[in-house]
PDB file of N, CA and C in Angstrom:
ATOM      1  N   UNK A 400     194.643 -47.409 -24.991  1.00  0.00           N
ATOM      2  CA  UNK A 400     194.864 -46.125 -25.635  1.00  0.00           C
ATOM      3  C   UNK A 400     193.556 -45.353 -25.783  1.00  0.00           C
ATOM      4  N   UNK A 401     192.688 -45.970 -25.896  1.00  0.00           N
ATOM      5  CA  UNK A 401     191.480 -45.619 -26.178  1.00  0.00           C
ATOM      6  C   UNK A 401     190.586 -44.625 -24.944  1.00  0.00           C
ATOM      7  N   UNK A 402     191.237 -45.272 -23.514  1.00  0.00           N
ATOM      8  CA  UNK A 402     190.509 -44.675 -22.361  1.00  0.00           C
ATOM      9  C   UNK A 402     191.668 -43.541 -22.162  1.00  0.00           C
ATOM     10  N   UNK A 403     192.489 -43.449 -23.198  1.00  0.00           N
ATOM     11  CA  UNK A 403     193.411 -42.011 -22.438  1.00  0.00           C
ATOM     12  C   UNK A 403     192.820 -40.591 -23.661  1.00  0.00           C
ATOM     13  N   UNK A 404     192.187 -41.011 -24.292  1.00  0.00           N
ATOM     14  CA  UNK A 404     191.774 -40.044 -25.460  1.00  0.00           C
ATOM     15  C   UNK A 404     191.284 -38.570 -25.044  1.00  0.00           C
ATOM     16  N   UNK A 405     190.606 -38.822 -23.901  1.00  0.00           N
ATOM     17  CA  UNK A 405     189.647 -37.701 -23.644  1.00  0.00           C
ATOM     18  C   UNK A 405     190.774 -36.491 -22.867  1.00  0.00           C
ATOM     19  N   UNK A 406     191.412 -37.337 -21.483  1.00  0.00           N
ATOM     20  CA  UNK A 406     192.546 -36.378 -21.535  1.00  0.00           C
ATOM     21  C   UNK A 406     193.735 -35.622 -22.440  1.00  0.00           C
ATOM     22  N   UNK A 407     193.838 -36.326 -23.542  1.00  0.00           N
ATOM     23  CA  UNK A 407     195.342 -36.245 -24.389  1.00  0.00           C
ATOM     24  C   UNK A 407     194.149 -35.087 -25.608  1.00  0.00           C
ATOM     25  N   UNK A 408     193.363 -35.152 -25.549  1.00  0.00           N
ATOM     26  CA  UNK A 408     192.361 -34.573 -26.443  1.00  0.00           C
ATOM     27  C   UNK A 408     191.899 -33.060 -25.602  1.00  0.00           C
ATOM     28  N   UNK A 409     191.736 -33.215 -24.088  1.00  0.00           N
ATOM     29  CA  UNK A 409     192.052 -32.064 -23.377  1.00  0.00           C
ATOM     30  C   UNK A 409     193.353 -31.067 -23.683  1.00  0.00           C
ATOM     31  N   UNK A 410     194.371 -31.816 -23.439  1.00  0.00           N
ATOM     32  CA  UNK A 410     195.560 -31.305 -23.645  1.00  0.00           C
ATOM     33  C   UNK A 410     195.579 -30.470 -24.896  1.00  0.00           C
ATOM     34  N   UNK A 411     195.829 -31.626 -26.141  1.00  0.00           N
ATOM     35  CA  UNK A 411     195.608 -30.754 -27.556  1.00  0.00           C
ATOM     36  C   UNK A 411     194.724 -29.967 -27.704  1.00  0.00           C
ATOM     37  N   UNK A 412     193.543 -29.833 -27.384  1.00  0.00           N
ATOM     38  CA  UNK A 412     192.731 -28.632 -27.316  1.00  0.00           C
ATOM     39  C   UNK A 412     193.034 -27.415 -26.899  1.00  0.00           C
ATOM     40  N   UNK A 413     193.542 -27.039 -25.283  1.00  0.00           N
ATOM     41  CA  UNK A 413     194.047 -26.327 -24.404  1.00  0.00           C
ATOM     42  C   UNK A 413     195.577 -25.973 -25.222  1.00  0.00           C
ATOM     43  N   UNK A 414     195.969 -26.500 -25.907  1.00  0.00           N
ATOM     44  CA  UNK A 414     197.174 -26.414 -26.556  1.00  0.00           C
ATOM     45  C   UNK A 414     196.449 -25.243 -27.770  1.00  0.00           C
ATOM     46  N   UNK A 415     195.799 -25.705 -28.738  1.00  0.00           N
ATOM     47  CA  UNK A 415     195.079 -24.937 -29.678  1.00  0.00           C
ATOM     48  C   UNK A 415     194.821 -23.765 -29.459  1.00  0.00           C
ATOM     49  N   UNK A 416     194.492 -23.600 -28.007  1.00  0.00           N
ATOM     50  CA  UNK A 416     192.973 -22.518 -28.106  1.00  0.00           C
ATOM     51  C   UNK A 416     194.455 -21.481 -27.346  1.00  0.00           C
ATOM     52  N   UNK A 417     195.323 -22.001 -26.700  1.00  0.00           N
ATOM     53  CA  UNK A 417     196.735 -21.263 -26.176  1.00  0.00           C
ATOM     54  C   UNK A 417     196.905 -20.682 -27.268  1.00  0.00           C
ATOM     55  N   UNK A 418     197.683 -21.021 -28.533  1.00  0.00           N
ATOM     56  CA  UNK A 418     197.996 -20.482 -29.342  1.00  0.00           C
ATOM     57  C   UNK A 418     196.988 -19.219 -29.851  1.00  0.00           C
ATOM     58  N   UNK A 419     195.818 -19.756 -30.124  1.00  0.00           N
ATOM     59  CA  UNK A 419     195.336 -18.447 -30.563  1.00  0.00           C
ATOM     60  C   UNK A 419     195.397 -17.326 -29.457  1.00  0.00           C
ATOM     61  N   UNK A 420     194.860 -17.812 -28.516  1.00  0.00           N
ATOM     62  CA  UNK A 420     194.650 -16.458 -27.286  1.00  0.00           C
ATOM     63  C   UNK A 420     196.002 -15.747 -27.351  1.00  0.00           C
ATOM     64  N   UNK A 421     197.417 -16.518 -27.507  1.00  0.00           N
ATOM     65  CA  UNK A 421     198.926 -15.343 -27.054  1.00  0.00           C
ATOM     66  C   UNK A 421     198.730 -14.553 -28.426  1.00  0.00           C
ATOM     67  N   UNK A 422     198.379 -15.290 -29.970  1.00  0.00           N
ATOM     68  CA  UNK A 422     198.224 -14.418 -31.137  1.00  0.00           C
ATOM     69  C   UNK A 422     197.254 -13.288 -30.696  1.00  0.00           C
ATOM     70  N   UNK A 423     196.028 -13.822 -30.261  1.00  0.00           N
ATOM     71  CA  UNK A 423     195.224 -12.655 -30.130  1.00  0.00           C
ATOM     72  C   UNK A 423     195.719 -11.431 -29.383  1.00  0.00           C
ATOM     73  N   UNK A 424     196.013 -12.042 -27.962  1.00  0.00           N
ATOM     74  CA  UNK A 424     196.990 -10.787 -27.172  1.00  0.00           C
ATOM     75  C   UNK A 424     197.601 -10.082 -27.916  1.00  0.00           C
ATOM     76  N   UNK A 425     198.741 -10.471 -28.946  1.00  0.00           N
ATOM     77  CA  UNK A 425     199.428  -9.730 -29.217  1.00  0.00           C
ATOM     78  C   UNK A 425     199.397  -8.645 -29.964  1.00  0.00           C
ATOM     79  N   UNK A 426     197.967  -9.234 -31.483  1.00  0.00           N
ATOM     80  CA  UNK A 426     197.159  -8.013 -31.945  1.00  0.00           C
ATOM     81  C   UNK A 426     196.611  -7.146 -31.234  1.00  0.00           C
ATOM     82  N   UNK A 427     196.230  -7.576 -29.674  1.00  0.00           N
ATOM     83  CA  UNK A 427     195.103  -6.316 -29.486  1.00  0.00           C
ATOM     84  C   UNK A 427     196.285  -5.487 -28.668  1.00  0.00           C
ATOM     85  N   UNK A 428     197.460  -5.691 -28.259  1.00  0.00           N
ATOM     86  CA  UNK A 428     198.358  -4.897 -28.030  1.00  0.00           C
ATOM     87  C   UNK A 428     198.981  -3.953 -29.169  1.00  0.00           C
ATOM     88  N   UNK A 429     198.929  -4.434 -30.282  1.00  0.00           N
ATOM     89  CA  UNK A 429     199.612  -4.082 -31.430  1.00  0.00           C
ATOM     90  C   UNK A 429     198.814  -2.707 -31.951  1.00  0.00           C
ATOM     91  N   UNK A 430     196.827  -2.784 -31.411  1.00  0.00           N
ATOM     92  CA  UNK A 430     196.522  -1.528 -31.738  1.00  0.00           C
ATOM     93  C   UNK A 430     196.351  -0.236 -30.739  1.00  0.00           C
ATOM     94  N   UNK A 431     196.947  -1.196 -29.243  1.00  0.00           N
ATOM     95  CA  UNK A 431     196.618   0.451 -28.081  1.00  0.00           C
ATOM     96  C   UNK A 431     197.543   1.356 -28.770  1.00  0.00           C
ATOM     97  N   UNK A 432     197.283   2.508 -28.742  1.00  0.00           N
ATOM     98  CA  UNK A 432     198.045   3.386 -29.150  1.00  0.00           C
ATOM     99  C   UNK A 432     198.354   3.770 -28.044  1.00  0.00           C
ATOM    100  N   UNK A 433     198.514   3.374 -27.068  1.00  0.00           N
ATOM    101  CA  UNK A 433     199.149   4.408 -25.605  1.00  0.00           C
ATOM    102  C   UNK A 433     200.205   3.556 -25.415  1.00  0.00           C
ATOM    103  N   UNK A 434     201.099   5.045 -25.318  1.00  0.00           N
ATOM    104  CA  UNK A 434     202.465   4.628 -25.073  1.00  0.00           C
ATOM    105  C   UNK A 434     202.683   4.082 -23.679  1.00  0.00           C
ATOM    106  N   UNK A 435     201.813   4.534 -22.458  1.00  0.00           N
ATOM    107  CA  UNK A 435     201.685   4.311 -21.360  1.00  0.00           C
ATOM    108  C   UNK A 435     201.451   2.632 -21.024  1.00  0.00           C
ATOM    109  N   UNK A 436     201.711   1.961 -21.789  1.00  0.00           N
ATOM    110  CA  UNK A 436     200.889   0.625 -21.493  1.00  0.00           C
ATOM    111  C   UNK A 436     201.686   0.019 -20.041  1.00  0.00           C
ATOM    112  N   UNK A 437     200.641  -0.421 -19.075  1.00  0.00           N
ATOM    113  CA  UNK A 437     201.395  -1.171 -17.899  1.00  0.00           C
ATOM    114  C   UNK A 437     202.878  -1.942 -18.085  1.00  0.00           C
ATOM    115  N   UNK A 438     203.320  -1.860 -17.252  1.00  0.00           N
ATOM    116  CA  UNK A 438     204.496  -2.819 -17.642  1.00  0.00           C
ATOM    117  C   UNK A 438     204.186  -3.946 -17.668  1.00  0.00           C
ATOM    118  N   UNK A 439     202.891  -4.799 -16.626  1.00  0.00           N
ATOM    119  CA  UNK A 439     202.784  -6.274 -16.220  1.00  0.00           C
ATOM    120  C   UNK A 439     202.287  -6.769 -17.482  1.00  0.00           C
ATOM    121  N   UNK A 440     201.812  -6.088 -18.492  1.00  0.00           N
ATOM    122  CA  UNK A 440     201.052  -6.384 -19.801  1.00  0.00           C
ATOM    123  C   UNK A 440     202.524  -6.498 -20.469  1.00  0.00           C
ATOM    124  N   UNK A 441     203.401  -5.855 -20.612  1.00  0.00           N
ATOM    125  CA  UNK A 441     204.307  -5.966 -21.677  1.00  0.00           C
ATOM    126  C   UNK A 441     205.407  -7.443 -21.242  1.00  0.00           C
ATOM    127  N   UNK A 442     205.092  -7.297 -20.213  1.00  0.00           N
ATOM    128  CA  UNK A 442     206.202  -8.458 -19.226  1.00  0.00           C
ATOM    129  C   UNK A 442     205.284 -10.185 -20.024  1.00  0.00           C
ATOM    130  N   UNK A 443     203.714 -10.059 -19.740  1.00  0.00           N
ATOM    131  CA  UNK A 443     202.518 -11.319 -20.096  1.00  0.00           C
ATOM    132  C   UNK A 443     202.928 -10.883 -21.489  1.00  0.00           C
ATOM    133  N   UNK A 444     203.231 -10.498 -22.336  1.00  0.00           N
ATOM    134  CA  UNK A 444     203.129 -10.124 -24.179  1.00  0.00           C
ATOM    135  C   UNK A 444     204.155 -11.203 -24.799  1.00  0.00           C
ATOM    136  N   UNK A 445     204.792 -12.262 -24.069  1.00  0.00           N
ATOM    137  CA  UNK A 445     205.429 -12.750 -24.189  1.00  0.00           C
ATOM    138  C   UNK A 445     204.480 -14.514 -24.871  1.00  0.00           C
ATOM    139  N   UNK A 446     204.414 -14.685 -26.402  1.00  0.00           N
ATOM    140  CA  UNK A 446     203.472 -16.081 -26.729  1.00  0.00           C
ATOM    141  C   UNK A 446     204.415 -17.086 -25.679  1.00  0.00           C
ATOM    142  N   UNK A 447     205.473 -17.558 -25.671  1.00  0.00           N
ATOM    143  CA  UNK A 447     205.812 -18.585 -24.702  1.00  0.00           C
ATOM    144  C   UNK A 447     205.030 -18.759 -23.283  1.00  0.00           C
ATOM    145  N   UNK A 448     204.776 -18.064 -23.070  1.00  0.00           N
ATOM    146  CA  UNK A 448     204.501 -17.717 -21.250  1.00  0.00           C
ATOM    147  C   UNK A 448     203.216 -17.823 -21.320  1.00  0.00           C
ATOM    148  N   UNK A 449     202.394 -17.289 -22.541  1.00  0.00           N
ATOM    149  CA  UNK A 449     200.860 -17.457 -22.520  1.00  0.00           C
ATOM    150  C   UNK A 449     200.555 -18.870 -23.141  1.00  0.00           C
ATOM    151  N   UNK A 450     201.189 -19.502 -23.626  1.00  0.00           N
ATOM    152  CA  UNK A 450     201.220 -20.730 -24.085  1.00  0.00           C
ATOM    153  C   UNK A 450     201.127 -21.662 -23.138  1.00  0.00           C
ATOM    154  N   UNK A 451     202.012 -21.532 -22.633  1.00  0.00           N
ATOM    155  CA  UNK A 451     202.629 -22.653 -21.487  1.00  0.00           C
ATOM    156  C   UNK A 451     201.854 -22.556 -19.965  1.00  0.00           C
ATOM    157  N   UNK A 452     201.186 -21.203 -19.881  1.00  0.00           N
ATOM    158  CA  UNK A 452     200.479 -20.894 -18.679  1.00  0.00           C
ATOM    159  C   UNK A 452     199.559 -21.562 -19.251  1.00  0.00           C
ATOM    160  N   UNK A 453     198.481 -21.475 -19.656  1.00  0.00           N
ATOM    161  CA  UNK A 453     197.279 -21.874 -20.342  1.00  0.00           C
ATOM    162  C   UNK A 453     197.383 -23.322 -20.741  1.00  0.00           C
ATOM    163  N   UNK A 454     198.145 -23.469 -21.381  1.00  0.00           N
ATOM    164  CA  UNK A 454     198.111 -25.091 -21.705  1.00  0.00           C
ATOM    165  C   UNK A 454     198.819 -26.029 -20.221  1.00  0.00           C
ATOM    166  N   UNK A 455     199.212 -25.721 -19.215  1.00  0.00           N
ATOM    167  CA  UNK A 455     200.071 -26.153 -18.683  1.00  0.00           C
ATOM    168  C   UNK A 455     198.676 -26.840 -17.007  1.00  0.00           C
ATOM    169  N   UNK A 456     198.241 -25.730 -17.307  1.00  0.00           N
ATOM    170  CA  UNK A 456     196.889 -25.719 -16.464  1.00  0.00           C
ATOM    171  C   UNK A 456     196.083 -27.022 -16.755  1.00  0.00           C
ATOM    172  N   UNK A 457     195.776 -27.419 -18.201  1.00  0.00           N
ATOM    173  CA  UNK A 457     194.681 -28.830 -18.426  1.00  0.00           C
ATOM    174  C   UNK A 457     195.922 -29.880 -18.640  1.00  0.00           C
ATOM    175  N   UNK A 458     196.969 -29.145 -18.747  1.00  0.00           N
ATOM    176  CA  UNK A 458     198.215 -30.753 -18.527  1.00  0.00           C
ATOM    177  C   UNK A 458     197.877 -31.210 -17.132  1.00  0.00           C
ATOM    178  N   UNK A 459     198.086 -30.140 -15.775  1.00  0.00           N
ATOM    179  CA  UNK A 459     198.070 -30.992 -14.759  1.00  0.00           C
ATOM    180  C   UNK A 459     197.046 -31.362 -14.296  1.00  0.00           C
ATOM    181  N   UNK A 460     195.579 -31.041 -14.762  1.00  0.00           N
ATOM    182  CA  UNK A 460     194.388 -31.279 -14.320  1.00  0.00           C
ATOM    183  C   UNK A 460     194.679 -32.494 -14.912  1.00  0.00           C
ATOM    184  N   UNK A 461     195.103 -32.976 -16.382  1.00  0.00           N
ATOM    185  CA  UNK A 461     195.074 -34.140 -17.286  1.00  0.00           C
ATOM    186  C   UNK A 461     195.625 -35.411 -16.393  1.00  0.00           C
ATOM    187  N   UNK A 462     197.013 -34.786 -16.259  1.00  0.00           N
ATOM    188  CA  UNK A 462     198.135 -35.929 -16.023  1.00  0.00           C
ATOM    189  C   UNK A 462     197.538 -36.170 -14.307  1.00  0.00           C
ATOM    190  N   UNK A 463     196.669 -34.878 -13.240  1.00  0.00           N
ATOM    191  CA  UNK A 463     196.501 -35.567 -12.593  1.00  0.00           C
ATOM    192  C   UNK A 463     195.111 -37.017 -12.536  1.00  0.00           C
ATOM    193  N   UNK A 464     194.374 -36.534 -13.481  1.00  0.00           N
ATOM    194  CA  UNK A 464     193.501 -37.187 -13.794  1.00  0.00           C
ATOM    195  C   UNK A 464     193.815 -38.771 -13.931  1.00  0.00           C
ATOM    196  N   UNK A 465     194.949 -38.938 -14.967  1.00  0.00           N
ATOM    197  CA  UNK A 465     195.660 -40.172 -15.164  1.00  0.00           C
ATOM    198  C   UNK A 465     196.289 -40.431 -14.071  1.00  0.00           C
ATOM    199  N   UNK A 466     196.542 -40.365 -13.273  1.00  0.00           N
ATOM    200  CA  UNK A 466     197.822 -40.589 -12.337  1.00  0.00           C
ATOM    201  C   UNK A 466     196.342 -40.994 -11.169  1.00  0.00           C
ATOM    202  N   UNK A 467     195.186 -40.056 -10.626  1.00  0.00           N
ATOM    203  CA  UNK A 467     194.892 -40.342  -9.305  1.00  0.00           C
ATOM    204  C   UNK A 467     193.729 -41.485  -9.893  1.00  0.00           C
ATOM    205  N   UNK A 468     193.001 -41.567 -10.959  1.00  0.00           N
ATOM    206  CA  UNK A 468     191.873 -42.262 -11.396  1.00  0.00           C
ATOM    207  C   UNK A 468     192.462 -42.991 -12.940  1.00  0.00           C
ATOM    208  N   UNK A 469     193.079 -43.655 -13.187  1.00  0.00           N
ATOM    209  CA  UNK A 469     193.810 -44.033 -14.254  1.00  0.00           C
ATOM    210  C   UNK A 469     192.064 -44.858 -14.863  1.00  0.00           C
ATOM    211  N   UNK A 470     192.224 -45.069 -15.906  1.00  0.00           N
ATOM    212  CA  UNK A 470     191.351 -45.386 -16.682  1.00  0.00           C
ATOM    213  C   UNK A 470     191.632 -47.078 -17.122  1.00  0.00           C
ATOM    214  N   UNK A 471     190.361 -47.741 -17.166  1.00  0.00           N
ATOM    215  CA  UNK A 471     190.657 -48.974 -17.069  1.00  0.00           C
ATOM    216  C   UNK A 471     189.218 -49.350 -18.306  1.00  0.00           C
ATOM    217  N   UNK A 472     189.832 -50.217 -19.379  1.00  0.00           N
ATOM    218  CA  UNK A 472     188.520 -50.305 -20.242  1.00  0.00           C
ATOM    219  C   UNK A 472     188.064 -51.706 -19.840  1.00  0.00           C
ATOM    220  N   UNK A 473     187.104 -51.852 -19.742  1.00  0.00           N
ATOM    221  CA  UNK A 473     186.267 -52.949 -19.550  1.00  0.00           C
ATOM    222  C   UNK A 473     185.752 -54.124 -20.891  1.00  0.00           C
ATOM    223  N   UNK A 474     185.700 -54.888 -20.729  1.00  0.00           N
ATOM    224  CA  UNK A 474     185.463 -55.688 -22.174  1.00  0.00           C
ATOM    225  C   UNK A 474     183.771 -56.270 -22.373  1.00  0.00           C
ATOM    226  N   UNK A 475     183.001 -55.732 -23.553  1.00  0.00           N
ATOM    227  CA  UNK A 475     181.652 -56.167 -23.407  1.00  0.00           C
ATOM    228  C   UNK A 475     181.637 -56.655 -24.652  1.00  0.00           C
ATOM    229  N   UNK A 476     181.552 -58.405 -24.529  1.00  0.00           N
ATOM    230  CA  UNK A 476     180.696 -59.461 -25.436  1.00  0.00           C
ATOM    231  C   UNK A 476     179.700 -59.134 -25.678  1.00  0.00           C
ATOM    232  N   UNK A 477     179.362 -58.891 -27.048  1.00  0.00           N
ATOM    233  CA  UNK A 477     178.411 -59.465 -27.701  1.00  0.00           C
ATOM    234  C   UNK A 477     178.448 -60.157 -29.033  1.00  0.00           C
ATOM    235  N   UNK A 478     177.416 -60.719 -29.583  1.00  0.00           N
ATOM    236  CA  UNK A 478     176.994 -61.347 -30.441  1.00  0.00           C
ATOM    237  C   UNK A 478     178.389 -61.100 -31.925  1.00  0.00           C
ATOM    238  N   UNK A 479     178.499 -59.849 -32.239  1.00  0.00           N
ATOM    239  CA  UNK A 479     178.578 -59.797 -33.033  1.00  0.00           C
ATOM    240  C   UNK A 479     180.055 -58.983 -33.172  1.00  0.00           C
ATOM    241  N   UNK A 480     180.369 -58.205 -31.857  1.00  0.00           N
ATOM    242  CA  UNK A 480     181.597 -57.692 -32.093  1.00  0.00           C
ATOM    243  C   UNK A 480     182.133 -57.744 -30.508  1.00  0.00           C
ATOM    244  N   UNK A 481     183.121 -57.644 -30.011  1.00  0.00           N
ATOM    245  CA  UNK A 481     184.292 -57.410 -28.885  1.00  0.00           C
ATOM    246  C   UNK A 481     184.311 -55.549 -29.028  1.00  0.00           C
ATOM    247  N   UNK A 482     183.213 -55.534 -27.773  1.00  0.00           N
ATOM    248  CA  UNK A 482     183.447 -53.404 -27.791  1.00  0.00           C
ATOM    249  C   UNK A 482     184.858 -53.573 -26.292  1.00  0.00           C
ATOM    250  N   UNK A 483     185.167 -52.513 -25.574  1.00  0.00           N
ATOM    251  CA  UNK A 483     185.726 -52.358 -24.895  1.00  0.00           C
ATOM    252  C   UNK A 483     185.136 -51.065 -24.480  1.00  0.00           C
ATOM    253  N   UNK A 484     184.905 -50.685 -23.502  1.00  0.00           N
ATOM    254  CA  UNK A 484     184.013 -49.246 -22.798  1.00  0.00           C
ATOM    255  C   UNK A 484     184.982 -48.973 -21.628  1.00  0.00           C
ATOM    256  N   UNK A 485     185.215 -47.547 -21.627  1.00  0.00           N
ATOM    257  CA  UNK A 485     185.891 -46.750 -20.835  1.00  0.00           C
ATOM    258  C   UNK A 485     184.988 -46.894 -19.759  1.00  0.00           C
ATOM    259  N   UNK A 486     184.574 -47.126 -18.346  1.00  0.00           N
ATOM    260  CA  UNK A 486     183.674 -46.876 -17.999  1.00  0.00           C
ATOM    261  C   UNK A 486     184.203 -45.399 -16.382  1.00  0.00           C
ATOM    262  N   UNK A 487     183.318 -44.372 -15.985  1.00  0.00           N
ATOM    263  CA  UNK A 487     183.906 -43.704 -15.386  1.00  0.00           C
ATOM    264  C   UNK A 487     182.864 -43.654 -14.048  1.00  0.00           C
ATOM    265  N   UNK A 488     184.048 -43.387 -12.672  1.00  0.00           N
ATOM    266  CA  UNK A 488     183.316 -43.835 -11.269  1.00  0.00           C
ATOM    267  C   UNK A 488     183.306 -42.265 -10.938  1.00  0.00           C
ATOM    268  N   UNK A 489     183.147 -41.862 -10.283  1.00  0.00           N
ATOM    269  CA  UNK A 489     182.322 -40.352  -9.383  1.00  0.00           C
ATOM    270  C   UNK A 489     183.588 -39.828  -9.917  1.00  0.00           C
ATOM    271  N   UNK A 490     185.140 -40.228  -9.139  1.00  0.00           N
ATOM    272  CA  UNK A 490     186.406 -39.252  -9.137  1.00  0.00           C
ATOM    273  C   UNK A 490     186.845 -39.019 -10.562  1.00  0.00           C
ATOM    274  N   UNK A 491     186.465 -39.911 -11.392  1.00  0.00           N
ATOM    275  CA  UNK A 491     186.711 -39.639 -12.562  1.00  0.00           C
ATOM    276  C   UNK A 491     185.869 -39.056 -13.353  1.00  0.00           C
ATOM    277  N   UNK A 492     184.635 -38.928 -13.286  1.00  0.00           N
ATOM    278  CA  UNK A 492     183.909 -37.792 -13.888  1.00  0.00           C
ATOM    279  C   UNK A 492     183.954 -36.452 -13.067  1.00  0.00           C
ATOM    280  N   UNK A 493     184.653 -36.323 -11.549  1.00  0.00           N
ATOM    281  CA  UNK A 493     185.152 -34.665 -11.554  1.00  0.00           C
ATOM    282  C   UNK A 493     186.011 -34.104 -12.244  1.00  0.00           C
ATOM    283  N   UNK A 494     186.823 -35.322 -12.610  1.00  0.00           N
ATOM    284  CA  UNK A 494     188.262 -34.503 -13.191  1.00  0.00           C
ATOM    285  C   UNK A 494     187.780 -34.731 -14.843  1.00  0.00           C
ATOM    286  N   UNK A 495     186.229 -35.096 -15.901  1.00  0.00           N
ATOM    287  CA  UNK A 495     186.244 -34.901 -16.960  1.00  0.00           C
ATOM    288  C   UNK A 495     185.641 -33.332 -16.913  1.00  0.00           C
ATOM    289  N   UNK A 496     184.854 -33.468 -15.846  1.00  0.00           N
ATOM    290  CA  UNK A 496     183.922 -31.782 -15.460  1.00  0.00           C
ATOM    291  C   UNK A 496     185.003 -30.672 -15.361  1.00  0.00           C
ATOM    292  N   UNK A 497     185.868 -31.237 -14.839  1.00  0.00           N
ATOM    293  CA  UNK A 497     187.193 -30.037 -14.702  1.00  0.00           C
ATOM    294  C   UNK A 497     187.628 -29.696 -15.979  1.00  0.00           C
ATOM    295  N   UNK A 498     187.904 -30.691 -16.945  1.00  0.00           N
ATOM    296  CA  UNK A 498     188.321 -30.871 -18.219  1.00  0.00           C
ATOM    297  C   UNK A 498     187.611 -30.149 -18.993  1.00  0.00           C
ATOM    298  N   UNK A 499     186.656 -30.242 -18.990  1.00  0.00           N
ATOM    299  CA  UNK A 499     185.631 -29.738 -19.804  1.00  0.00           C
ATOM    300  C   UNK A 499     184.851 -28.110 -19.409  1.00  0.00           C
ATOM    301  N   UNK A 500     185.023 -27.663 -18.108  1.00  0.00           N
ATOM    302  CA  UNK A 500     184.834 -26.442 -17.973  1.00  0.00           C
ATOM    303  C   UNK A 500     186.071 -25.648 -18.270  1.00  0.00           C
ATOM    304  N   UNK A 501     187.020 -26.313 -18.357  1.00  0.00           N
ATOM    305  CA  UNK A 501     188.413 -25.349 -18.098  1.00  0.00           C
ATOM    306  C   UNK A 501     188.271 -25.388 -20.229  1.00  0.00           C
ATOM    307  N   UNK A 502     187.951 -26.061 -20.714  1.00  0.00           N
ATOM    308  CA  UNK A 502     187.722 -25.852 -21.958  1.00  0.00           C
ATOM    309  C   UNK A 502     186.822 -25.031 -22.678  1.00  0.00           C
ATOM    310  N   UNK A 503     185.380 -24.981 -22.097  1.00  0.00           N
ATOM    311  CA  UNK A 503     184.528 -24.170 -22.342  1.00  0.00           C
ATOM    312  C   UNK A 503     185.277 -22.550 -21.514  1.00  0.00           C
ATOM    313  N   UNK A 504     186.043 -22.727 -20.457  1.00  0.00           N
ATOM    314  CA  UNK A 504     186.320 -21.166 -20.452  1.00  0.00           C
ATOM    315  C   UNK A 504     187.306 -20.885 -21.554  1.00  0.00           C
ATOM    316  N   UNK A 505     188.736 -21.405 -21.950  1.00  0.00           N
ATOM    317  CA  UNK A 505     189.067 -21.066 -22.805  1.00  0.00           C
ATOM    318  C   UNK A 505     188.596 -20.534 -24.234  1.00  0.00           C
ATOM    319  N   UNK A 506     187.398 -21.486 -24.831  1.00  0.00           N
ATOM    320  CA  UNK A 506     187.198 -20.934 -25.543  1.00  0.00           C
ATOM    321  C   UNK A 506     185.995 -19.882 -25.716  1.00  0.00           C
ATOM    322  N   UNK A 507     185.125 -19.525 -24.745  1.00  0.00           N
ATOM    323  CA  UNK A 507     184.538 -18.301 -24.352  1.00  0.00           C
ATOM    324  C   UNK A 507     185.894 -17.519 -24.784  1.00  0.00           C
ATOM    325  N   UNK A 508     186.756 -17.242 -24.440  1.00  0.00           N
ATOM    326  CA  UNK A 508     187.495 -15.734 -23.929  1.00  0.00           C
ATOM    327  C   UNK A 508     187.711 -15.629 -25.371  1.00  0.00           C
TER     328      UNK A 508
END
């Protein structure tokens, strides 16, 4: 359970930062005063759709992450306690880099 944290912690994040961004959308729609507003904006004004786009994006980066490089913890003796270490090979630190930029863009915006 321990080596799936970082993805499932992707997810809930990307989940978080969804929610605020469709709230935010919807305030900064709430003050254009132009009646003219595009249609493709009123069609995206929808929180479900901005939710699910956005969060749906670090699900499949996630789940592919688990699925092509599954995570395997390793067991290290020592003296004094039983650790267990996630340890990660090349393919699996692209898909934490993926994880982690697609996070830092979310929460930039």
């Amino acid at each position: 359970l321990s080596c799936v944290a970082i993805p499932l912690f992707g997810v809930g994040f990307s989940l978080c930062m969804s929610c605020i961004l469709s709230n935010l959308l919807q305030i900064l729609l709430g003050f254009i005063f132009d009646v003219n507003v595009p249609s493709w904006i009123k069609k995206f004004n929808q929180p479900a759709v901005v939710v699910l786009t956005t969060s749906g994006i670090q699900l499949v980066v996630s789940l592919s992450w688990l699925i092509v490089v599954p995570p395997n913890p390793t067991e290290e003796i020592k003296n004094t306690t039983i650790l267990y270490q996630c340890e990660m090979n090349k393919e699996s630190q692209k898909f934490f880099i993926a994880t982690i930029t697609y996070i830092s863009l979310l929460g930039f915006i």
